[in-house]
Amino acid sequence: MVRSLGGDMIFVAGGGFYGAIAVSKLKNRDTVVVVDVNEECYAKTYVECIAKNLDEALNDRCRSTLVIGDAVKVFLDLVSKGFVPYVVVPAIPRHFAGEVTYSYLKLRGCIIKPYSGTLDEVVEILKNFGVEAKADTANGVVVASYMPFNLRCKQSCDEPQVCPITGKIKAIPLHELMGLVLIEVADETVVFESKFIAEGVGGFSGYELAEALKNLASLCRGSLVAVATACACHGLANFFAVG
């Protein structure tokens, strides 16, 4: 297992509306590092310190810090220094785990690009289980949800087996279903389970993300890689052709 010097650290990727909510609810519980390219982001209101780069943040040793920079790059830099956050809260418009995987493999010299060859198959399988799903073939992305895309979830929903909006029963949590589906079409599959860590705030294991990167490090050959993040109800997956 990847061992961490940042065992009490929560990494919040993005300091916008949702990132700020995460920081406000977590800053008194653990060490929080939130990263955003915008120094004037919403999260600025809730942090103890603002750092221009990661080294400055690590030297300051504040309980809550806004680091100005790209969240993907800062996360990879953090891990390379031996600091592995125990929780990652993704709060950027893109799929954070997918972006981290893409950047990591590219830094290792892999030829990597979005893959779209099997996305229609993935969408159809998910739909057969009562899941709404759609593909962005240009970027190799599948979005999935037990909630119809034209409806909104109940505020502070705790993901019960019976959806309080649609009344439908989830036969299997989506993070489990996506794991079963993706493994059928990809050579390497990683699904990160997002869990509630505070009211309205979801996150997944930073240890698992760091371990996955370590395991994928040897994949600079002809492989189809699927990386997903999902809770019981909603999920997002990136597909990469690695050569």
Short mmCIF file of C-alpha atoms in Angstrom, two decimals:
data_model
loop_
_atom_site.label_atom_id
_atom_site.label_comp_id
_atom_site.label_asym_id
_atom_site.label_seq_id
_atom_site.Cartn_x
_atom_site.Cartn_y
_atom_site.Cartn_z
CA MET A 1 0.00 0.00 0.00
CA VAL A 2 1.00 3.60 -0.57
CA ARG A 3 1.89 5.12 2.78
CA SER A 4 1.16 8.73 3.57
CA LEU A 5 2.77 11.64 5.35
CA GLY A 6 -0.58 13.42 4.98
CA GLY A 7 -2.72 10.97 6.93
CA ASP A 8 -5.09 13.63 8.26
CA MET A 9 -5.23 15.65 5.04
CA ILE A 10 -8.34 16.23 2.96
CA PHE A 11 -7.66 17.44 -0.58
CA VAL A 12 -10.42 19.53 -2.17
CA ALA A 13 -10.02 19.85 -5.92
CA GLY A 14 -11.64 23.16 -6.80
CA GLY A 15 -12.57 26.13 -4.65
CA GLY A 16 -15.81 27.10 -6.34
CA PHE A 17 -19.31 26.77 -4.90
CA TYR A 18 -19.11 23.07 -3.98
CA GLY A 19 -15.47 23.22 -2.98
CA ALA A 20 -16.24 26.09 -0.62
CA ILE A 21 -19.04 24.08 0.99
CA ALA A 22 -16.60 21.22 1.54
CA VAL A 23 -13.98 23.48 3.11
CA SER A 24 -16.52 25.19 5.38
CA LYS A 25 -17.72 21.85 6.75
CA LEU A 26 -14.37 20.10 7.04
CA LYS A 27 -11.87 22.79 8.08
CA ASN A 28 -12.35 22.21 11.81
CA ARG A 29 -12.13 18.44 11.51
CA ASP A 30 -8.91 17.76 9.61
CA THR A 31 -6.15 19.50 7.68
CA VAL A 32 -7.76 20.78 4.47
CA VAL A 33 -5.91 21.74 1.30
CA VAL A 34 -8.14 23.27 -1.38
CA VAL A 35 -6.70 24.05 -4.81
CA ASP A 36 -8.05 26.49 -7.37
CA VAL A 37 -6.54 28.58 -10.15
CA ASN A 38 -8.56 31.57 -8.94
CA GLU A 39 -7.24 33.28 -5.82
CA GLU A 40 -10.64 34.97 -5.41
CA CYS A 41 -12.63 31.71 -5.45
CA TYR A 42 -15.43 31.11 -2.94
CA ALA A 43 -13.26 28.86 -0.76
CA LYS A 44 -10.99 31.81 0.07
CA THR A 45 -13.52 32.94 2.67
CA TYR A 46 -13.12 29.77 4.74
CA VAL A 47 -9.37 29.10 4.78
CA GLU A 48 -6.74 30.10 7.31
CA CYS A 49 -3.93 30.61 4.79
CA ILE A 50 -3.42 31.27 1.08
CA ALA A 51 -0.34 29.84 -0.62
CA LYS A 52 1.07 30.66 -4.05
CA ASN A 53 2.34 27.10 -4.49
CA LEU A 54 2.41 23.71 -2.80
CA ASP A 55 5.82 24.14 -1.14
CA GLU A 56 4.61 27.31 0.53
CA ALA A 57 1.49 25.51 1.74
CA LEU A 58 3.47 22.63 3.23
CA ASN A 59 5.83 25.02 5.00
CA ASP A 60 2.99 27.09 6.46
CA ARG A 61 1.40 24.06 8.17
CA CYS A 62 -1.98 25.78 8.44
CA ARG A 63 -5.10 23.75 9.22
CA SER A 64 -6.84 25.02 6.08
CA THR A 65 -5.03 26.37 3.05
CA LEU A 66 -6.00 27.58 -0.41
CA VAL A 67 -3.25 26.74 -2.90
CA ILE A 68 -3.35 28.75 -6.11
CA GLY A 69 -2.83 26.37 -9.00
CA ASP A 70 -4.18 23.53 -11.09
CA ALA A 71 -5.73 20.88 -8.83
CA VAL A 72 -4.53 17.95 -10.95
CA LYS A 73 -0.93 19.17 -11.06
CA VAL A 74 -0.88 20.03 -7.36
CA PHE A 75 -2.29 16.62 -6.41
CA LEU A 76 0.38 14.80 -8.42
CA ASP A 77 3.07 17.04 -6.93
CA LEU A 78 1.73 16.35 -3.44
CA VAL A 79 1.81 12.59 -3.95
CA SER A 80 5.30 12.73 -5.46
CA LYS A 81 6.48 14.40 -2.23
CA GLY A 82 5.02 11.55 -0.17
CA PHE A 83 1.90 13.34 1.04
CA VAL A 84 -1.15 11.25 0.19
CA PRO A 85 -4.46 12.79 1.35
CA TYR A 86 -6.74 10.24 2.95
CA VAL A 87 -9.77 11.83 1.29
CA VAL A 88 -10.15 13.58 -2.06
CA VAL A 89 -13.19 15.81 -2.63
CA PRO A 90 -13.63 16.39 -6.38
CA ALA A 91 -15.21 19.80 -6.99
CA ILE A 92 -14.07 20.75 -10.49
CA PRO A 93 -16.19 20.64 -13.67
CA ARG A 94 -14.17 17.72 -15.05
CA HIS A 95 -13.72 14.15 -13.78
CA PHE A 96 -10.87 14.64 -11.35
CA ALA A 97 -9.72 11.01 -11.06
CA GLY A 98 -9.73 10.68 -14.84
CA GLU A 99 -7.74 13.90 -15.27
CA VAL A 100 -5.20 12.77 -12.68
CA THR A 101 -4.77 9.39 -14.37
CA TYR A 102 -4.38 10.97 -17.81
CA SER A 103 -1.79 13.49 -16.60
CA TYR A 104 0.13 10.89 -14.60
CA LEU A 105 0.46 8.44 -17.48
CA LYS A 106 1.38 11.25 -19.87
CA LEU A 107 4.12 12.42 -17.50
CA ARG A 108 5.50 8.89 -17.52
CA GLY A 109 5.87 9.07 -21.29
CA CYS A 110 2.79 7.08 -22.24
CA ILE A 111 0.94 7.84 -25.45
CA ILE A 112 -2.59 8.30 -24.17
CA LYS A 113 -5.79 9.54 -25.77
CA PRO A 114 -9.56 9.33 -25.16
CA TYR A 115 -11.09 6.07 -26.36
CA SER A 116 -14.60 5.84 -27.78
CA GLY A 117 -14.80 2.41 -29.38
CA THR A 118 -16.89 0.64 -26.75
CA LEU A 119 -18.83 3.50 -25.19
CA ASP A 120 -22.16 2.69 -26.86
CA GLU A 121 -21.91 -0.83 -25.49
CA VAL A 122 -21.30 0.48 -21.99
CA VAL A 123 -24.26 2.86 -22.25
CA GLU A 124 -26.60 0.09 -23.41
CA ILE A 125 -25.56 -2.29 -20.63
CA LEU A 126 -26.13 0.38 -18.00
CA LYS A 127 -29.53 1.23 -19.46
CA ASN A 128 -30.51 -2.43 -19.19
CA PHE A 129 -30.12 -2.05 -15.42
CA GLY A 130 -32.41 0.98 -15.30
CA VAL A 131 -29.58 3.50 -15.31
CA GLU A 132 -29.68 6.70 -17.34
CA ALA A 133 -26.45 6.88 -19.33
CA LYS A 134 -24.94 8.93 -22.12
CA ALA A 135 -21.58 9.03 -23.86
CA ASP A 136 -19.31 11.88 -24.86
CA THR A 137 -17.42 9.98 -27.55
CA ALA A 138 -15.11 12.88 -28.41
CA ASN A 139 -13.66 12.84 -24.90
CA GLY A 140 -14.12 9.16 -24.04
CA VAL A 141 -16.54 9.84 -21.18
CA VAL A 142 -19.66 8.06 -19.93
CA VAL A 143 -22.06 9.77 -17.51
CA ALA A 144 -24.47 7.52 -15.59
CA SER A 145 -27.21 8.05 -13.02
CA TYR A 146 -30.17 6.26 -11.49
CA MET A 147 -31.82 9.68 -11.48
CA PRO A 148 -33.26 10.80 -14.85
CA PHE A 149 -31.12 13.61 -16.22
CA ASN A 150 -34.09 16.00 -16.30
CA LEU A 151 -34.78 15.62 -12.55
CA ARG A 152 -32.92 16.86 -9.48
CA CYS A 153 -31.99 14.91 -6.38
CA LYS A 154 -33.53 15.60 -3.00
CA GLN A 155 -31.36 17.96 -0.99
CA SER A 156 -29.07 16.14 1.50
CA CYS A 157 -30.23 12.77 0.16
CA ASP A 158 -28.50 9.83 1.87
CA GLU A 159 -28.81 7.52 -1.16
CA PRO A 160 -31.45 5.05 0.11
CA GLN A 161 -32.18 1.93 -1.91
CA VAL A 162 -35.52 3.42 -2.94
CA CYS A 163 -35.07 6.79 -4.64
CA PRO A 164 -37.20 9.42 -2.82
CA ILE A 165 -37.82 11.28 -6.09
CA THR A 166 -38.59 8.51 -8.59
CA GLY A 167 -39.68 5.77 -6.18
CA LYS A 168 -37.53 3.29 -8.10
CA ILE A 169 -35.48 0.60 -6.36
CA LYS A 170 -31.74 0.45 -7.03
CA ALA A 171 -30.99 -3.24 -7.47
CA ILE A 172 -27.27 -2.59 -7.03
CA PRO A 173 -25.29 0.53 -6.03
CA LEU A 174 -23.99 2.28 -9.12
CA HIS A 175 -20.35 2.14 -8.04
CA GLU A 176 -20.63 -1.66 -7.90
CA LEU A 177 -22.51 -1.86 -11.19
CA MET A 178 -20.00 0.33 -13.01
CA GLY A 179 -17.20 -1.90 -11.78
CA LEU A 180 -18.95 -4.97 -13.18
CA VAL A 181 -19.71 -3.30 -16.51
CA LEU A 182 -16.39 -1.57 -17.13
CA ILE A 183 -14.34 -4.68 -16.44
CA GLU A 184 -16.11 -6.35 -19.37
CA VAL A 185 -14.85 -3.81 -21.90
CA ALA A 186 -11.56 -2.47 -20.50
CA ASP A 187 -8.21 -4.14 -19.89
CA GLU A 188 -7.72 -2.20 -16.66
CA THR A 189 -10.58 -0.79 -14.57
CA VAL A 190 -10.56 1.37 -11.46
CA VAL A 191 -13.75 2.58 -9.77
CA PHE A 192 -13.45 4.99 -6.86
CA GLU A 193 -16.41 4.87 -4.50
CA SER A 194 -17.58 8.31 -3.43
CA LYS A 195 -18.97 8.42 0.11
CA PHE A 196 -20.49 11.14 2.25
CA ILE A 197 -17.86 12.64 4.54
CA ALA A 198 -20.09 15.51 5.68
CA GLU A 199 -23.63 16.62 4.89
CA GLY A 200 -23.76 17.33 1.17
CA VAL A 201 -20.05 16.57 0.70
CA GLY A 202 -18.78 13.46 -1.06
CA GLY A 203 -15.24 12.21 -1.35
CA PHE A 204 -13.20 9.13 -2.16
CA SER A 205 -9.99 7.58 -0.88
CA GLY A 206 -6.80 9.42 -1.75
CA TYR A 207 -4.89 6.28 -0.80
CA GLU A 208 -6.79 4.30 -3.43
CA LEU A 209 -6.10 6.93 -6.10
CA ALA A 210 -2.37 6.96 -5.31
CA GLU A 211 -2.30 3.15 -5.29
CA ALA A 212 -4.10 3.01 -8.63
CA LEU A 213 -1.55 5.36 -10.19
CA LYS A 214 1.23 3.14 -8.89
CA ASN A 215 -0.43 0.06 -10.40
CA LEU A 216 -1.08 1.77 -13.74
CA ALA A 217 2.50 3.00 -14.06
CA SER A 218 3.52 0.03 -16.23
CA LEU A 219 0.70 0.43 -18.75
CA CYS A 220 2.55 2.31 -21.50
CA ARG A 221 1.56 -0.37 -23.98
CA GLY A 222 -1.59 -1.26 -25.87
CA SER A 223 -4.21 -1.10 -23.11
CA LEU A 224 -7.73 0.20 -22.69
CA VAL A 225 -8.07 1.83 -19.28
CA ALA A 226 -11.35 2.82 -17.61
CA VAL A 227 -11.33 5.13 -14.58
CA ALA A 228 -14.58 5.94 -12.81
CA THR A 229 -15.85 7.73 -9.74
CA ALA A 230 -19.31 6.81 -8.51
CA CYS A 231 -21.55 6.85 -5.48
CA ALA A 232 -24.62 4.64 -5.10
CA CYS A 233 -26.62 6.78 -7.54
CA HIS A 234 -24.36 8.71 -9.93
CA GLY A 235 -21.14 7.98 -11.79
CA LEU A 236 -18.65 9.28 -14.31
CA ALA A 237 -16.06 7.28 -16.27
CA ASN A 238 -13.15 8.11 -18.53
CA PHE A 239 -11.85 5.65 -21.13
CA PHE A 240 -8.26 5.93 -22.32
CA ALA A 241 -6.32 4.15 -25.04
CA VAL A 242 -2.79 3.80 -23.70
CA GLY A 243 -0.01 2.80 -26.07
#
